[in-house]
Short mmCIF file of N, CA and C in Angstrom, two decimals:
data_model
loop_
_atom_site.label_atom_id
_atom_site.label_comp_id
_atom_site.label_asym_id
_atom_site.label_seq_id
_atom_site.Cartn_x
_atom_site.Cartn_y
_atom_site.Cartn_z
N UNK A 220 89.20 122.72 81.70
CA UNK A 220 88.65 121.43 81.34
C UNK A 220 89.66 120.37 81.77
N UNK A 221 88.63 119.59 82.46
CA UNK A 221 90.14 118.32 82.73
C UNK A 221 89.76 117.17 82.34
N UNK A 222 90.70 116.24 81.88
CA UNK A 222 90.89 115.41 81.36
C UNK A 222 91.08 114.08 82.40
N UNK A 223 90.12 113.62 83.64
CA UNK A 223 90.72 112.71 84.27
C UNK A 223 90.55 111.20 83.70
N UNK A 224 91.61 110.61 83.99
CA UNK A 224 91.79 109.17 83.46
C UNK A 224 91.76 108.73 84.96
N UNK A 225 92.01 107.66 85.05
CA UNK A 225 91.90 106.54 86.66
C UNK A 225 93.07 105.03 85.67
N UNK A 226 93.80 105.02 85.95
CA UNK A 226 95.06 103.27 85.73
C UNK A 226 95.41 103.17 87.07
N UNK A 227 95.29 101.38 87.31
CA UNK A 227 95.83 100.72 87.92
C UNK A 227 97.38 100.26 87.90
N UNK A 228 98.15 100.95 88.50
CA UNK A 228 99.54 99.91 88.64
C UNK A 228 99.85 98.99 89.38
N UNK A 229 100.23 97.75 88.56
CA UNK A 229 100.97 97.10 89.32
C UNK A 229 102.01 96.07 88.92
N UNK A 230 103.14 95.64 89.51
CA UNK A 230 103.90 94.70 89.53
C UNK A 230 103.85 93.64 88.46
N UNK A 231 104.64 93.21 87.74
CA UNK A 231 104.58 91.89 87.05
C UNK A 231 104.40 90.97 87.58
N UNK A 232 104.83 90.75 89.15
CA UNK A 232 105.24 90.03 89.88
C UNK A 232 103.65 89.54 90.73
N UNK A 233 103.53 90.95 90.63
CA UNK A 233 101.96 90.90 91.43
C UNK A 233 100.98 90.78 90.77
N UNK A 234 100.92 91.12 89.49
CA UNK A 234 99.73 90.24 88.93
C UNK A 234 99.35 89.07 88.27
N UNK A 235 101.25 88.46 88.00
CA UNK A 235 100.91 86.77 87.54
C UNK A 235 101.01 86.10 89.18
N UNK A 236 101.45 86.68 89.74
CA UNK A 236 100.75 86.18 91.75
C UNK A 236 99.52 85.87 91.69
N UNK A 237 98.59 87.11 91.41
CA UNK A 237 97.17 87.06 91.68
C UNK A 237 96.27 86.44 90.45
N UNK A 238 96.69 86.24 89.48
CA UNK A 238 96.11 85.69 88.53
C UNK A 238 96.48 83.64 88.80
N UNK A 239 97.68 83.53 88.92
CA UNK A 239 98.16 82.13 89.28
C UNK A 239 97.25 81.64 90.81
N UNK A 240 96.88 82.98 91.45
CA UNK A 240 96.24 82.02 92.84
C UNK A 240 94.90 81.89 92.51
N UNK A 241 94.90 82.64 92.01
CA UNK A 241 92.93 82.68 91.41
C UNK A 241 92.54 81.69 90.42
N UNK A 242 93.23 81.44 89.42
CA UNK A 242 93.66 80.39 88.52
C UNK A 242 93.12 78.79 89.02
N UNK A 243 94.48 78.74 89.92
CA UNK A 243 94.64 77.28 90.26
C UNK A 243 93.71 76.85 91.65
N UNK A 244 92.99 77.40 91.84
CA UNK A 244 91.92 77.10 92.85
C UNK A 244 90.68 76.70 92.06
N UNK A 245 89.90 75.24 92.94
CA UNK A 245 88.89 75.42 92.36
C UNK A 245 87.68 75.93 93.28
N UNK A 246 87.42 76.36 93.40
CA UNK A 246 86.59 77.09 94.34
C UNK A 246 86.46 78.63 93.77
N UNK A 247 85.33 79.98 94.04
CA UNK A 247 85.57 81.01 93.85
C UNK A 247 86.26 81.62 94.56
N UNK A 248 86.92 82.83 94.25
CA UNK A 248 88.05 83.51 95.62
C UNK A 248 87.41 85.13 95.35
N UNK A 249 87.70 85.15 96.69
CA UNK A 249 87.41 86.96 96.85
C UNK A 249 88.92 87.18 97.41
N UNK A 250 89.28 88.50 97.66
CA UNK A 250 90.09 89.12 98.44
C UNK A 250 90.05 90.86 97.76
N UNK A 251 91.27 91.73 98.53
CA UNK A 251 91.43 92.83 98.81
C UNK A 251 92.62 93.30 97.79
N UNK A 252 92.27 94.23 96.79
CA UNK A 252 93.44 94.79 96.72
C UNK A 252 93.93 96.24 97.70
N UNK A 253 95.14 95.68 98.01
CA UNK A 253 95.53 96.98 99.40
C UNK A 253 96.29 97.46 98.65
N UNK A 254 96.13 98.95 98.63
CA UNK A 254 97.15 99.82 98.81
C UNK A 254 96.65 101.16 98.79
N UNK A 255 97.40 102.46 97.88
CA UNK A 255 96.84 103.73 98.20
C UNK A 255 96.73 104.25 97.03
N UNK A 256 96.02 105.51 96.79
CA UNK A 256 95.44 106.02 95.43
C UNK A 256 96.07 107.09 95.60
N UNK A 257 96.73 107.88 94.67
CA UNK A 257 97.70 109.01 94.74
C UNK A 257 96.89 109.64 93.45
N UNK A 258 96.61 111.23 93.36
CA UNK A 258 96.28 111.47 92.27
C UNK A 258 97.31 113.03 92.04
N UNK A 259 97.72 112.64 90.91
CA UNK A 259 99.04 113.69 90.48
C UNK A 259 97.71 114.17 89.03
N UNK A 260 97.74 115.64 89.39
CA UNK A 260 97.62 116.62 88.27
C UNK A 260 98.52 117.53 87.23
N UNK A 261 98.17 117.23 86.24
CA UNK A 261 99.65 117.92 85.00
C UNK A 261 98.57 118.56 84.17
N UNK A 262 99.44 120.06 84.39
CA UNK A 262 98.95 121.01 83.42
C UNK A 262 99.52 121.88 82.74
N UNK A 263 98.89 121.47 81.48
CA UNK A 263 99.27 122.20 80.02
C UNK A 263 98.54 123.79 79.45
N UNK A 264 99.80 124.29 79.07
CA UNK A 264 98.98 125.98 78.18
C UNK A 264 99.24 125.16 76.88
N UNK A 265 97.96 125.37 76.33
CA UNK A 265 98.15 125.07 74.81
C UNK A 265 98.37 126.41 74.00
N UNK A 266 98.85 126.26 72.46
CA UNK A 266 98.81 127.29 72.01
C UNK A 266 97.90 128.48 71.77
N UNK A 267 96.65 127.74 71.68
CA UNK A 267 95.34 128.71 72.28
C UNK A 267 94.90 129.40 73.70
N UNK A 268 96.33 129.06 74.27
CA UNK A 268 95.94 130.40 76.01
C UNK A 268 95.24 128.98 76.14
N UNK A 269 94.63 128.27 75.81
CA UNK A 269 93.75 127.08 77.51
C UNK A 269 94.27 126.40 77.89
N UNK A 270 94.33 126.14 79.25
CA UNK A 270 94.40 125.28 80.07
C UNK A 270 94.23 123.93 79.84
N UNK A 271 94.65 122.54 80.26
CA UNK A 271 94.23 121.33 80.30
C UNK A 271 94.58 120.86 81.09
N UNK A 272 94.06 120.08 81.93
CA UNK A 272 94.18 119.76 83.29
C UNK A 272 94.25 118.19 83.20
N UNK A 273 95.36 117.57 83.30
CA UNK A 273 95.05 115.96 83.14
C UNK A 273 95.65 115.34 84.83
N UNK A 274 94.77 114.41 84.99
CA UNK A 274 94.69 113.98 86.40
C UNK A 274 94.79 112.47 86.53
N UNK A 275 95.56 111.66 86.86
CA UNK A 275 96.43 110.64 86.73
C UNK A 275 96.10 109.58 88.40
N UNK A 276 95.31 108.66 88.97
CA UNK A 276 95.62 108.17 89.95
C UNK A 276 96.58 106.92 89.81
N UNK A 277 97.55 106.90 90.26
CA UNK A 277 98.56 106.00 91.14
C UNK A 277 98.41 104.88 92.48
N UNK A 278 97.76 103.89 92.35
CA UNK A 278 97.56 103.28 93.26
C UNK A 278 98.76 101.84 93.54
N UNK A 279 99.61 102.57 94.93
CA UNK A 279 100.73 101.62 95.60
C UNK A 279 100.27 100.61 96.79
N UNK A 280 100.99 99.67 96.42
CA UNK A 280 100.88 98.36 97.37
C UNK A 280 101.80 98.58 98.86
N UNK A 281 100.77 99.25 99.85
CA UNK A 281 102.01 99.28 100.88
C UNK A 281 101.22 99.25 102.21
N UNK A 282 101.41 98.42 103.26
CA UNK A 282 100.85 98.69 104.73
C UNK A 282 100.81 99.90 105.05
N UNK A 283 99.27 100.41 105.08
CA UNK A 283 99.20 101.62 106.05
C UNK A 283 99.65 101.36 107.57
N UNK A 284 100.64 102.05 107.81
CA UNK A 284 101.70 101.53 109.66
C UNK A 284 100.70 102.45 110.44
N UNK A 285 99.59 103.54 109.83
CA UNK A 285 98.93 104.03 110.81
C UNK A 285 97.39 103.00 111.26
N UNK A 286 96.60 102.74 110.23
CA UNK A 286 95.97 101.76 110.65
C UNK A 286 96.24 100.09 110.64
N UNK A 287 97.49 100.20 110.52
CA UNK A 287 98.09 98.48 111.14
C UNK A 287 98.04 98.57 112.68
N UNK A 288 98.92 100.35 113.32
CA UNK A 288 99.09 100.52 114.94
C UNK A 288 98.11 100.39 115.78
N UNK A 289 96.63 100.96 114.45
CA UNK A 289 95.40 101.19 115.55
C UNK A 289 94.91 100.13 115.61
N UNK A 290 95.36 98.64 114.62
CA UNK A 290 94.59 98.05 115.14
C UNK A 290 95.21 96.85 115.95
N UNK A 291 96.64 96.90 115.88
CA UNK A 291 97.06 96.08 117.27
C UNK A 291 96.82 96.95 118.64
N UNK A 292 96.47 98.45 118.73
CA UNK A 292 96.09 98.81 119.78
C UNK A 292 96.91 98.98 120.90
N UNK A 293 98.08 99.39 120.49
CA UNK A 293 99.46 99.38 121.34
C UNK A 293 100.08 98.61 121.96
N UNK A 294 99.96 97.14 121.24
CA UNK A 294 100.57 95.96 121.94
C UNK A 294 101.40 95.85 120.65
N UNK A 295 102.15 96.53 119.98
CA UNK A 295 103.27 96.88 118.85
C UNK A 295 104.43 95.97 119.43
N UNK A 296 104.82 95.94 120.91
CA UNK A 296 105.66 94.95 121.40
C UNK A 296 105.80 93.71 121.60
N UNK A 297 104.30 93.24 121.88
CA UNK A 297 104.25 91.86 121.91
C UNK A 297 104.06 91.05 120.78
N UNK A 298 104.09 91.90 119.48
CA UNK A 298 104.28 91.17 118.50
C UNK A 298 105.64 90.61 117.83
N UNK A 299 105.47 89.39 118.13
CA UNK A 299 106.72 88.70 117.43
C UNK A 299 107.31 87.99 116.11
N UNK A 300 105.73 87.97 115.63
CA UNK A 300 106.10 87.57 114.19
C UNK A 300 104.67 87.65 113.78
N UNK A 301 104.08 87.31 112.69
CA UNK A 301 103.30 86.68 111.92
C UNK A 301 102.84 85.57 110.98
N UNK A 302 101.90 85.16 110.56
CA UNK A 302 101.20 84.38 110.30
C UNK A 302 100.56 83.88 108.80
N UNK A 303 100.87 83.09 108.19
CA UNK A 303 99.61 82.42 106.90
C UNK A 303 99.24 81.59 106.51
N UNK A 304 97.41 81.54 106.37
CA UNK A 304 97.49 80.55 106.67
C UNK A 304 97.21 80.11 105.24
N UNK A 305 97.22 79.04 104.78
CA UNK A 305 96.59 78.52 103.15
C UNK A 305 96.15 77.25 102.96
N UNK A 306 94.83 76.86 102.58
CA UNK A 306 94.54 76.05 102.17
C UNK A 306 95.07 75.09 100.81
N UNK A 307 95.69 73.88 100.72
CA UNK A 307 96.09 72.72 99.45
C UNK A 307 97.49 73.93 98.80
N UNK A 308 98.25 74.41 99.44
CA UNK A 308 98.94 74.93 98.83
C UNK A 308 100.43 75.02 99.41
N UNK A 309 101.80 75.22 99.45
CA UNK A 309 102.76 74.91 99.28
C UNK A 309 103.18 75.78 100.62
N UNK A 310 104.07 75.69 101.75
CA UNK A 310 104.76 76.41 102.59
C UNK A 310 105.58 77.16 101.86
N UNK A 311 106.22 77.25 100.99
CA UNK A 311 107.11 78.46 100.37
C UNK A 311 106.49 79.79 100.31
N UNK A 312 107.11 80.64 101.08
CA UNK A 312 106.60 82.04 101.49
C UNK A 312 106.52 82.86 99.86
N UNK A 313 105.41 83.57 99.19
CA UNK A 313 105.58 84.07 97.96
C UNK A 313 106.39 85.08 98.23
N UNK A 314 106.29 86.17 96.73
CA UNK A 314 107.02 87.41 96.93
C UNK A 314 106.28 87.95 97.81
N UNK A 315 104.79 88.11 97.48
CA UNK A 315 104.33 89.41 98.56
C UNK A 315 104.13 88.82 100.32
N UNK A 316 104.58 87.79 100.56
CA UNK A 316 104.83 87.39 102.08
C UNK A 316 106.58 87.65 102.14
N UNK A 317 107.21 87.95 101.25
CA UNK A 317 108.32 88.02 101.57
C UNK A 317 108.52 89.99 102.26
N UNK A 318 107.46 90.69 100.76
CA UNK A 318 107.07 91.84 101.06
C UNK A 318 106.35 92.55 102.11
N UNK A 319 105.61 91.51 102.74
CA UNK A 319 104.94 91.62 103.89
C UNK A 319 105.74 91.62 105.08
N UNK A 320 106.63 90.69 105.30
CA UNK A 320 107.79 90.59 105.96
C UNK A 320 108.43 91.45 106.41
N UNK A 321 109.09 92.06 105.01
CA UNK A 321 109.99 93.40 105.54
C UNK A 321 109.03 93.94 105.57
N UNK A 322 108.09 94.74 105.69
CA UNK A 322 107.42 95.92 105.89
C UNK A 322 106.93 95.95 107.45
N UNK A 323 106.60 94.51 107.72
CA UNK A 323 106.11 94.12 109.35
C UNK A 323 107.22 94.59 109.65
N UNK A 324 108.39 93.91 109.62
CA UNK A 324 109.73 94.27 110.32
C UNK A 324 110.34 95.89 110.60
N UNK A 325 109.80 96.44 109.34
CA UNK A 325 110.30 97.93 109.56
C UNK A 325 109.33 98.33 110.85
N UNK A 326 108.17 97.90 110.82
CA UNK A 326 107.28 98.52 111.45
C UNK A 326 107.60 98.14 113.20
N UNK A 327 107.62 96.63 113.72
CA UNK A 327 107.05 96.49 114.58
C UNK A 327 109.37 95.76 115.54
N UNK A 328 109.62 96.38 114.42
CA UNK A 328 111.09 95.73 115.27
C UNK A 328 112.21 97.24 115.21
N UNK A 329 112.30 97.65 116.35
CA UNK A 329 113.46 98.72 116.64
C UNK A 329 114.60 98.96 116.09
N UNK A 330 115.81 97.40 115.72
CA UNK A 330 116.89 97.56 115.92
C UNK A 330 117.07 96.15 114.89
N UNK A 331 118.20 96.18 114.33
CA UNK A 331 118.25 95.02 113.69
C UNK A 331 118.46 93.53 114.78
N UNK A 332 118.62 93.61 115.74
CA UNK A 332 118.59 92.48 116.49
C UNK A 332 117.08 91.98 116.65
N UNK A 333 116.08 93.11 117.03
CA UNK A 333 114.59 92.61 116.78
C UNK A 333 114.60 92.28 115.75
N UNK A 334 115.10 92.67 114.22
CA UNK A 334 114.56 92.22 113.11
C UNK A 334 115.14 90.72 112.39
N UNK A 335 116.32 90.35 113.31
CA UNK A 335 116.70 88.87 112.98
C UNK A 335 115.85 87.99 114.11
N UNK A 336 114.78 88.28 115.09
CA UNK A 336 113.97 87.47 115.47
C UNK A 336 112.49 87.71 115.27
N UNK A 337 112.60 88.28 114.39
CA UNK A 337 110.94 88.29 114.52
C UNK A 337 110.78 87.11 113.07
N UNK A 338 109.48 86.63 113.36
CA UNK A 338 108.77 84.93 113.07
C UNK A 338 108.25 85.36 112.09
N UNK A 339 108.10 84.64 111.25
CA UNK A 339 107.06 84.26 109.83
C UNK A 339 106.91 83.02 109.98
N UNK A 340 105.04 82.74 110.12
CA UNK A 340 105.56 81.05 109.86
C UNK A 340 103.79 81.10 108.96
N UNK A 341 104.57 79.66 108.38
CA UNK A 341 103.15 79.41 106.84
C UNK A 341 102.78 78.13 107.58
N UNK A 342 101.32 78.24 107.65
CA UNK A 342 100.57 77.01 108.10
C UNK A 342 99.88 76.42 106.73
N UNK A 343 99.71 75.52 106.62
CA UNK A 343 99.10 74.65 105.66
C UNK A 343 98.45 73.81 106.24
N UNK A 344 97.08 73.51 105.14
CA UNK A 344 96.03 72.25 105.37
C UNK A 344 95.79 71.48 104.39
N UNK A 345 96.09 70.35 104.09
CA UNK A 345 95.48 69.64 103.10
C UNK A 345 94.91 68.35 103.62
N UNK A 346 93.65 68.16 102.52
CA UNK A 346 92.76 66.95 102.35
C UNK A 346 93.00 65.98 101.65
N UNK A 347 92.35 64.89 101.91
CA UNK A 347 92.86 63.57 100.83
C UNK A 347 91.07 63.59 99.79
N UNK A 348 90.99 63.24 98.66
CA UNK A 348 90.20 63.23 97.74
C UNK A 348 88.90 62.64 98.34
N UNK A 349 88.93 61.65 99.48
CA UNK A 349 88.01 61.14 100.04
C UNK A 349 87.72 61.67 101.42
N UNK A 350 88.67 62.28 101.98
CA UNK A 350 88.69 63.32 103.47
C UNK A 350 89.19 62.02 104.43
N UNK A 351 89.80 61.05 104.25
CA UNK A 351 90.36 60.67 105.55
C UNK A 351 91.46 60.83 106.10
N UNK A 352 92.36 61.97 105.28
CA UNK A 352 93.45 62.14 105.86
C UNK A 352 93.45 63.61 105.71
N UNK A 353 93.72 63.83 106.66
CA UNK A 353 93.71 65.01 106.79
C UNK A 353 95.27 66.14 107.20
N UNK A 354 96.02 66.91 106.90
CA UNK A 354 97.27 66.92 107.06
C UNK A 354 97.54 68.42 107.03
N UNK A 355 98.22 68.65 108.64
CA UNK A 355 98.34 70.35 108.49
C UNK A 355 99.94 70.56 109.02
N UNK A 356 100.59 71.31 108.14
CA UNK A 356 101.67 71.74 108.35
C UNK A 356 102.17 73.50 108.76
N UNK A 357 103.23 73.40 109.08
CA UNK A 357 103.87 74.57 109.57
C UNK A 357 105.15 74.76 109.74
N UNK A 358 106.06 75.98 109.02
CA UNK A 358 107.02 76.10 108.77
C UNK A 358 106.97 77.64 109.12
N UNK A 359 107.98 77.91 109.83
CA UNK A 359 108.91 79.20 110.48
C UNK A 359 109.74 79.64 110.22
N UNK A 360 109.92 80.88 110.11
CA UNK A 360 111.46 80.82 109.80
C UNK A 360 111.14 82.91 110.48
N UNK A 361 112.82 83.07 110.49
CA UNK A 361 112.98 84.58 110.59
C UNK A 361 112.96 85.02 109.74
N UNK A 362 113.51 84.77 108.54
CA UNK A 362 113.97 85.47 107.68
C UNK A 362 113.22 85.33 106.47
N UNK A 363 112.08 85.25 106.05
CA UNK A 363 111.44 84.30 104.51
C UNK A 363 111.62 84.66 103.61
N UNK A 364 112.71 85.92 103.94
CA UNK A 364 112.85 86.31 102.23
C UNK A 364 114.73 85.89 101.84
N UNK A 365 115.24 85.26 102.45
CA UNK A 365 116.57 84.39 102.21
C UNK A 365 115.80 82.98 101.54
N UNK A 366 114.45 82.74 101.63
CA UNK A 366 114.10 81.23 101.19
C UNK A 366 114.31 81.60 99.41
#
């Protein structure tokens, strides 16, 4: 007989993130939670000789590097940095663009000399209350997790 349960983990970090972006928007938001489902089984003899089978999924926040490769399609080299973009909201790279960062970097830079040039840059758009001004920014950097 098994006992499966299903919990979500995650981050402190990552869920007053996702609760604060969802929050302060007025508009509805969709998006993705990424990562992977791990299921670890633990089993018990009880004092009655039975079995209990308890089954536990684990779901981690991490770039799959196999379908990230397939889908740049072997141009892994000509990538030099990446990209975000955000609507009415602040160029300061969060934690999980900082997390995104290094993980691109492990992935798509050889040597630490690729990994002190490869790009992060945050684009921004904002509106004026009446729409005549209109104002888009962009900030770069190598490194976004020294910000």
């Amino acid at each position: 007989m098994a006992d499966n349960t299903s919990s979500v983990t995650i981050s402190g970090a990552a869920l007053s993130y996702l609760i604060y972006e969802n929050v302060k928007t007025v508009s509805d938001q969709m998006g993705f939670l990424v990562g992977e489902v791990l299921t670890y089984v633990t089993k018990k003899v009880t004092d009655t000789d039975r079995q209990v089978d308890s089954t536990e999924l684990h779901i981690i926040g991490k770039i799959d590097e196999g379908k990230l490769k397939e889908f740049v399609n072997g141009r892994e080299k000509e990538i030099v940095g990446w990209y975000r973009f955000r609507l009415n909201s602040s160029l300061f790279p969060t934690l999980r663009d900082k997390v995104l960062h290094k993980q691109f970097e492990n992935i798509f830079c050889d040597d630490d000399n690729d990994k002190q040039h490869f790009i992060a840059g945050m684009l921004g758009y904002n509106v004026t209350e009446k729409k005549n001004t209109h104002k888009f920014r962009l900030e770069s950097s190598s490194s976004p997790t020294e910000n």
